[in-house]
Amino acid sequence: QVQPVESGGGLVQAGGSLRLSCAVSGRSFSSYAMAWFRQAPGKEREFVSCTNWRDGNTNYADAVKGRFTISRDNAKNTVYLQMNSLKPEDTAVYYCAAGPKLLGTYYYSEETYIYWGQGTQVTVSS
């Protein structure tokens, strides 16, 4: 069992920055992929970014490309999402997820990831 736990959400003004953390515990997950998704009020959950534990390959949604950066600290079993130049439309609950395979064609699909955290709220004021 792999258990992701998110932290770092909060309230920030537009143009500001936040860094989300996802601490992962459980079995060995060196071959896992990790992802961030988000769900805004009244909308479906959407893909934000993902990375492989093993090689650090990354992917980003077009909406966050150039503003968000995903990274990992293998020693701390933690994945980060650095969010810069935040916009009100970035307001959402952000979820960390883990999948048992390295990133492939469907890296953006929720079905790729089987372990999910409880989420952390990010609110960007205008």
Backbone as ProteinMPNN parsed JSONL, in Angstrom:
{"seq_chain_A": "QVQPVESGGGLVQAGGSLRLSCAVSGRSFSSYAMAWFRQAPGKEREFVSCTNWRDGNTNYADAVKGRFTISRDNAKNTVYLQMNSLKPEDTAVYYCAAGPKLLGTYYYSEETYIYWGQGTQVTVSS", "coords_chain_A": {"N_chain_A": [[0.845, -1.193, 0.0], [0.523, 2.182, -0.865], [0.67, 5.412, 0.377], [-0.194, 8.592, -0.275], [0.248, 11.88, 1.054], [-0.851, 15.079, 1.095], [0.276, 18.505, 1.476], [0.622, 22.043, 2.176], [-1.133, 23.733, 0.893], [-3.195, 26.739, 0.591], [-4.17, 30.22, 0.972], [-3.588, 32.653, -1.456], [-2.543, 35.61, -3.151], [-3.309, 36.647, -6.514], [-0.734, 36.128, -8.867], [1.088, 35.353, -7.025], [2.963, 32.765, -5.237], [3.03, 29.257, -4.407], [4.06, 26.274, -2.751], [3.367, 22.973, -3.03], [3.437, 19.922, -1.208], [3.935, 16.393, -1.298], [4.017, 13.773, 0.615], [5.073, 10.461, 0.65], [4.318, 7.268, 1.757], [4.849, 3.794, 2.555], [5.089, 0.789, 0.631], [7.931, -0.072, -1.447], [8.4, 2.221, -4.001], [9.856, 2.846, -6.247], [9.484, 2.363, -8.933], [7.252, 3.737, -9.546], [4.895, 6.129, -10.844], [4.157, 9.531, -10.22], [1.659, 11.967, -9.655], [-0.026, 15.136, -9.963], [-3.278, 16.262, -9.608], [-6.182, 18.352, -10.022], [-9.205, 19.797, -8.732], [-11.654, 21.985, -9.371], [-14.36, 23.958, -7.984], [-17.479, 22.688, -8.942], [-16.487, 21.555, -11.225], [-14.917, 18.923, -13.186], [-12.336, 16.69, -12.041], [-8.997, 17.392, -12.986], [-5.979, 16.765, -14.838], [-2.757, 17.882, -13.823], [0.119, 17.703, -13.523], [2.923, 15.401, -13.809], [5.356, 12.903, -12.805], [8.124, 10.574, -12.994], [9.325, 8.507, -10.379], [11.757, 7.239, -10.741], [13.292, 8.274, -12.974], [12.698, 10.91, -13.235], [11.333, 12.007, -15.383], [8.959, 14.28, -16.786], [5.625, 15.667, -17.182], [3.257, 18.143, -18.224], [0.135, 19.863, -17.874], [-1.285, 21.955, -20.381], [-2.342, 24.306, -19.358], [-0.81, 24.966, -17.159], [1.783, 24.918, -17.857], [5.045, 26.185, -17.854], [4.554, 27.722, -15.63], [4.168, 26.103, -13.401], [6.11, 23.689, -11.597], [7.1, 20.393, -11.271], [8.719, 18.276, -8.962], [10.972, 15.949, -7.294], [12.065, 14.481, -4.234], [13.961, 11.993, -3.553], [15.191, 11.011, -1.267], [13.625, 11.965, 0.76], [11.231, 10.9, 0.158], [9.278, 12.447, -1.136], [7.216, 14.416, -3.196], [7.015, 17.405, -5.017], [5.14, 20.344, -5.905], [5.76, 23.181, -7.353], [4.28, 26.227, -7.61], [3.966, 28.991, -9.497], [3.254, 32.429, -10.4], [0.467, 32.471, -9.942], [-3.006, 32.171, -10.744], [-6.442, 33.255, -10.465], [-8.012, 31.245, -11.586], [-6.635, 28.979, -10.976], [-7.518, 28.137, -8.597], [-8.497, 25.499, -6.586], [-9.02, 22.15, -5.29], [-6.176, 20.342, -4.714], [-4.807, 17.29, -5.639], [-2.652, 14.598, -4.846], [-1.309, 11.777, -6.47], [-0.5, 8.297, -6.973], [0.872, 5.911, -9.19], [1.402, 2.538, -10.261], [3.108, 2.109, -12.404], [5.641, 3.191, -14.726], [5.525, 6.383, -16.372], [3.382, 6.549, -19.177], [1.577, 6.463, -22.253], [-0.922, 7.316, -21.334], [-0.574, 9.203, -19.285], [-1.974, 11.328, -18.304], [-4.37, 10.474, -17.425], [-6.772, 9.713, -14.914], [-7.132, 7.068, -14.328], [-4.688, 5.887, -14.495], [-3.492, 6.083, -12.07], [-3.538, 4.758, -8.829], [-3.44, 5.163, -6.126], [-4.45, 7.654, -3.929], [-4.247, 10.9, -2.435], [-5.803, 12.916, 0.165], [-6.186, 15.487, -0.583], [-5.506, 19.035, -0.918], [-6.413, 22.362, -0.273], [-6.203, 25.034, -2.524], [-6.395, 28.419, -2.875], [-6.748, 31.188, -4.878], [-6.769, 34.565, -4.834], [-8.166, 37.415, -6.486]], "CA_chain_A": [[0.0, 0.0, 0.0], [1.219, 3.464, -0.959], [-0.218, 6.444, 0.884], [0.249, 9.973, -0.46], [-0.337, 12.88, 1.947], [-0.537, 16.414, 0.585], [0.317, 19.654, 2.371], [1.147, 23.254, 1.572], [-2.155, 24.582, 0.296], [-3.517, 27.947, 1.33], [-4.72, 31.37, 0.264], [-2.538, 33.499, -2.006], [-3.03, 36.573, -4.128], [-2.926, 36.407, -7.902], [0.662, 36.455, -9.116], [1.917, 34.791, -5.961], [3.491, 31.405, -5.381], [2.846, 28.263, -3.359], [4.673, 24.976, -3.022], [2.68, 21.828, -2.456], [4.256, 18.746, -0.943], [3.242, 15.114, -1.228], [4.845, 12.773, 1.28], [4.582, 9.138, 0.283], [4.758, 6.189, 2.627], [4.385, 2.486, 2.138], [6.011, -0.118, -0.007], [8.876, 0.515, -2.384], [7.69, 2.805, -5.143], [10.839, 3.388, -7.187], [8.986, 2.224, -10.298], [5.968, 4.406, -9.61], [4.7, 7.477, -11.358], [3.443, 10.4, -9.303], [0.964, 13.016, -10.391], [-0.896, 16.105, -9.315], [-4.53, 16.605, -10.266], [-6.915, 19.365, -9.275], [-10.643, 19.854, -8.984], [-12.26, 23.259, -9.03], [-15.781, 23.821, -7.653], [-18.38, 22.509, -10.056], [-15.794, 21.019, -12.399], [-14.323, 17.608, -13.039], [-10.923, 16.675, -11.703], [-8.17, 17.466, -14.182], [-4.554, 16.524, -14.727], [-1.9, 19.062, -13.712], [1.517, 17.386, -13.821], [3.329, 14.085, -13.331], [6.775, 12.586, -12.895], [8.541, 9.24, -12.564], [10.281, 8.489, -9.282], [13.05, 6.673, -11.125], [14.128, 9.053, -13.891], [12.341, 12.318, -13.184], [10.597, 12.51, -16.549], [7.812, 15.074, -16.374], [4.639, 16.162, -18.135], [2.441, 19.218, -17.668], [-1.029, 20.334, -18.61], [-1.001, 23.218, -21.074], [-2.775, 25.442, -18.539], [0.154, 25.29, -16.106], [3.128, 24.827, -18.419], [5.799, 27.428, -17.717], [4.279, 28.343, -14.324], [4.284, 25.071, -12.359], [7.221, 22.762, -11.738], [7.034, 19.217, -10.414], [10.033, 17.731, -8.647], [10.891, 14.904, -6.273], [13.216, 14.285, -3.368], [13.906, 10.564, -3.271], [15.621, 10.755, 0.109], [12.526, 12.326, 1.653], [9.997, 10.294, -0.352], [8.356, 13.569, -1.281], [7.057, 15.059, -4.495], [6.634, 18.806, -4.833], [4.583, 21.099, -7.025], [6.013, 24.611, -7.193], [3.293, 26.941, -8.411], [4.282, 30.411, -9.598], [2.341, 33.24, -11.227], [-0.851, 31.87, -9.756], [-4.171, 32.869, -11.262], [-7.685, 32.836, -9.787], [-8.508, 29.983, -12.165], [-5.893, 27.861, -10.382], [-8.198, 27.766, -7.36], [-8.989, 24.123, -6.65], [-8.407, 21.175, -4.388], [-5.094, 19.661, -5.42], [-4.634, 15.918, -5.191], [-1.469, 13.854, -5.229], [-1.677, 10.4, -6.789], [0.603, 7.406, -7.316], [0.528, 4.79, -10.056], [2.429, 1.495, -10.162], [3.889, 1.961, -13.628], [6.262, 4.412, -15.207], [4.654, 7.175, -17.232], [3.19, 6.084, -20.54], [0.711, 7.261, -23.119], [-2.068, 7.85, -20.601], [-0.069, 9.813, -18.058], [-2.912, 12.364, -17.891], [-5.627, 9.833, -17.042], [-6.912, 9.327, -13.51], [-7.085, 5.605, -14.217], [-3.288, 5.467, -14.41], [-3.046, 6.236, -10.678], [-4.448, 3.984, -7.994], [-3.396, 5.649, -4.746], [-4.772, 9.08, -3.931], [-4.292, 11.609, -1.177], [-7.077, 13.53, 0.524], [-6.29, 16.785, -1.236], [-5.208, 20.264, -0.187], [-7.096, 23.481, -0.932], [-5.456, 26.208, -2.983], [-7.302, 29.502, -3.246], [-6.031, 32.339, -5.424], [-7.66, 35.725, -4.867], [-7.853, 38.384, -7.55]], "C_chain_A": [[0.881, 1.243, 0.0], [0.25, 4.549, -0.53], [0.376, 7.823, 0.662], [-0.473, 10.906, 0.519], [0.116, 14.263, 1.495], [-0.483, 17.435, 1.722], [0.788, 20.864, 1.591], [0.125, 24.155, 0.908], [-2.415, 25.818, 1.145], [-4.114, 29.012, 0.442], [-3.571, 32.262, -0.19], [-3.157, 34.46, -2.999], [-2.566, 36.191, -5.528], [-1.509, 36.92, -8.144], [1.622, 35.877, -8.105], [2.317, 33.35, -6.242], [3.114, 30.552, -4.172], [3.622, 27.024, -3.755], [3.908, 23.903, -2.279], [3.661, 20.682, -2.272], [3.375, 17.513, -0.888], [4.209, 14.098, -0.645], [4.236, 11.406, 1.039], [5.166, 8.092, 1.217], [4.246, 4.871, 2.076], [5.478, 1.666, 1.492], [6.952, 0.616, -0.941], [8.139, 1.013, -3.621], [8.657, 3.407, -6.149], [10.368, 3.291, -8.624], [7.65, 2.93, -10.501], [6.05, 5.728, -10.365], [3.874, 8.25, -10.344], [2.812, 11.54, -10.078], [0.238, 13.96, -9.446], [-2.116, 16.316, -10.217], [-5.175, 17.717, -9.451], [-8.385, 19.34, -9.659], [-11.175, 21.172, -8.457], [-13.747, 23.046, -8.729], [-16.638, 23.697, -8.913], [-17.749, 21.933, -11.312], [-15.248, 19.629, -12.122], [-12.846, 17.742, -12.652], [-10.092, 16.625, -12.978], [-6.701, 17.261, -13.858], [-3.793, 17.842, -14.657], [-0.466, 18.739, -14.15], [1.838, 15.999, -13.29], [4.83, 13.896, -13.519], [7.002, 11.132, -12.516], [9.489, 9.379, -11.382], [11.677, 8.173, -9.809], [13.89, 7.642, -11.94], [13.759, 10.525, -13.955], [11.685, 12.869, -14.428], [9.327, 13.213, -16.092], [6.873, 15.38, -17.539], [3.783, 17.211, -17.435], [1.207, 19.444, -18.532], [-0.686, 21.679, -19.241], [-1.311, 24.426, -20.195], [-1.741, 25.865, -17.497], [1.59, 25.297, -16.619], [3.817, 26.183, -18.35], [5.58, 28.129, -16.388], [4.484, 27.361, -13.178], [5.476, 24.176, -12.666], [7.05, 21.613, -10.752], [8.451, 18.712, -10.179], [9.881, 16.681, -7.555], [12.184, 14.889, -5.479], [13.166, 12.83, -2.926], [14.27, 10.254, -1.824], [14.497, 11.024, 1.101], [11.206, 11.694, 1.234], [8.906, 11.332, -0.54], [8.39, 14.114, -2.696], [6.521, 16.462, -4.246], [5.96, 19.344, -6.102], [4.78, 22.576, -6.698], [5.105, 25.358, -8.15], [3.606, 28.431, -8.359], [3.266, 31.117, -10.487], [0.918, 32.712, -11.152], [-1.962, 32.791, -10.226], [-5.412, 32.43, -10.491], [-8.222, 31.508, -10.32], [-7.708, 28.763, -11.714], [-6.522, 27.406, -9.067], [-8.848, 26.393, -7.5], [-8.473, 23.345, -5.453], [-7.389, 20.394, -5.211], [-4.85, 18.302, -4.784], [-3.31, 15.352, -5.699], [-1.876, 12.398, -5.448], [-0.451, 9.607, -7.198], [0.097, 6.255, -8.176], [1.679, 3.818, -10.146], [3.258, 1.261, -11.412], [4.529, 3.289, -13.998], [5.335, 5.102, -16.202], [4.609, 6.605, -18.653], [2.251, 7.008, -21.269], [-0.387, 7.969, -22.34], [-1.663, 8.467, -19.274], [-1.072, 10.808, -17.472], [-4.228, 11.787, -17.345], [-5.641, 9.462, -15.567], [-6.746, 7.828, -13.328], [-5.662, 5.071, -14.137], [-2.821, 5.379, -12.962], [-4.053, 5.562, -9.754], [-4.433, 4.388, -6.533], [-3.527, 7.167, -4.751], [-4.707, 9.648, -2.517], [-5.653, 12.244, -0.966], [-7.267, 14.912, -0.093], [-5.938, 17.94, -0.321], [-5.764, 21.442, -0.973], [-6.109, 24.579, -1.289], [-6.467, 27.24, -3.445], [-6.484, 30.711, -3.666], [-7.018, 33.49, -5.544], [-7.204, 36.723, -5.919], [-7.604, 39.763, -6.984]], "O_chain_A": [[1.847, 1.343, 0.756], [-0.877, 4.601, -1.022], [1.342, 8.195, 1.327], [-1.664, 10.737, 0.778], [1.306, 14.579, 1.508], [-1.1, 17.261, 2.773], [1.295, 20.734, 0.476], [0.473, 25.226, 0.41], [-1.924, 25.932, 2.267], [-4.514, 28.748, -0.692], [-2.684, 32.59, 0.599], [-4.178, 34.156, -3.616], [-1.561, 35.501, -5.699], [-1.136, 38.0, -7.687], [2.836, 35.907, -8.304], [2.054, 32.797, -7.31], [2.909, 31.06, -3.07], [3.821, 26.752, -4.939], [3.814, 23.923, -1.052], [4.584, 20.493, -3.064], [2.215, 17.58, -0.482], [5.111, 13.62, -1.332], [3.031, 11.213, 1.203], [6.377, 8.049, 1.435], [3.336, 4.832, 1.248], [6.659, 1.844, 1.788], [6.776, 1.808, -1.192], [7.342, 0.283, -4.211], [8.319, 4.374, -6.832], [10.815, 4.071, -9.464], [6.993, 2.735, -11.524], [7.108, 6.342, -10.5], [2.996, 7.689, -9.688], [3.383, 12.021, -11.057], [-0.065, 13.626, -8.301], [-1.989, 16.52, -11.424], [-4.763, 17.989, -8.323], [-8.757, 18.92, -10.755], [-11.15, 21.437, -7.255], [-14.33, 22.057, -9.174], [-16.527, 24.507, -9.834], [-18.405, 21.834, -12.349], [-15.132, 19.212, -10.97], [-12.206, 18.763, -12.902], [-10.428, 15.916, -13.927], [-6.244, 17.547, -12.751], [-4.138, 18.803, -15.345], [0.093, 19.402, -15.023], [1.129, 15.474, -12.432], [5.481, 14.616, -14.275], [6.193, 10.527, -11.813], [10.353, 10.256, -11.371], [12.662, 8.769, -9.372], [15.072, 7.827, -11.649], [14.418, 11.306, -14.642], [11.492, 14.08, -14.533], [8.692, 12.792, -15.125], [7.263, 15.355, -18.706], [3.606, 17.176, -16.217], [1.228, 19.245, -19.747], [0.108, 22.446, -18.696], [-0.629, 25.448, -20.274], [-1.784, 26.992, -17.004], [2.511, 25.649, -15.881], [3.246, 27.202, -18.739], [6.335, 29.038, -16.042], [4.928, 27.752, -12.098], [5.812, 23.934, -13.825], [6.877, 21.829, -9.552], [9.281, 18.719, -11.088], [8.812, 16.533, -6.964], [13.252, 15.238, -5.984], [12.409, 12.48, -2.021], [13.713, 9.334, -1.226], [14.423, 10.391, 2.154], [10.178, 11.919, 1.872], [7.756, 11.123, -0.152], [9.45, 14.254, -3.307], [5.68, 16.674, -3.373], [6.19, 18.856, -7.208], [4.062, 23.146, -5.875], [5.157, 25.145, -9.361], [3.52, 29.056, -7.302], [2.518, 30.48, -11.228], [0.253, 32.53, -12.171], [-1.874, 34.014, -10.122], [-5.428, 31.339, -9.921], [-8.823, 30.736, -9.572], [-8.071, 27.632, -12.038], [-6.103, 26.402, -8.49], [-9.641, 26.155, -8.411], [-7.612, 23.811, -4.707], [-7.709, 19.855, -6.27], [-4.708, 18.178, -3.568], [-2.907, 15.599, -6.836], [-2.69, 11.855, -4.7], [0.52, 10.166, -7.708], [-0.97, 5.696, -7.922], [2.836, 4.237, -10.11], [4.032, 0.306, -11.47], [4.038, 4.36, -13.641], [4.466, 4.467, -16.799], [5.627, 6.237, -19.239], [2.141, 8.191, -20.945], [-0.741, 9.104, -22.658], [-2.334, 8.276, -18.26], [-1.028, 11.1, -16.277], [-5.087, 12.527, -16.865], [-4.653, 8.96, -15.032], [-6.272, 7.373, -12.287], [-5.454, 3.921, -13.75], [-1.856, 4.675, -12.663], [-5.261, 5.766, -9.876], [-5.32, 3.996, -5.775], [-2.818, 7.869, -5.473], [-5.057, 8.984, -1.541], [-6.544, 12.129, -1.808], [-8.378, 15.441, -0.12], [-6.056, 17.839, 0.9], [-5.605, 21.514, -2.191], [-5.292, 24.996, -0.469], [-7.299, 26.963, -4.309], [-5.638, 31.198, -2.915], [-7.999, 33.392, -6.28], [-6.013, 36.855, -6.201], [-7.328, 40.698, -7.735]]}, "name": "protein", "num_of_chains": 1, "seq": "QVQPVESGGGLVQAGGSLRLSCAVSGRSFSSYAMAWFRQAPGKEREFVSCTNWRDGNTNYADAVKGRFTISRDNAKNTVYLQMNSLKPEDTAVYYCAAGPKLLGTYYYSEETYIYWGQGTQVTVSS"}
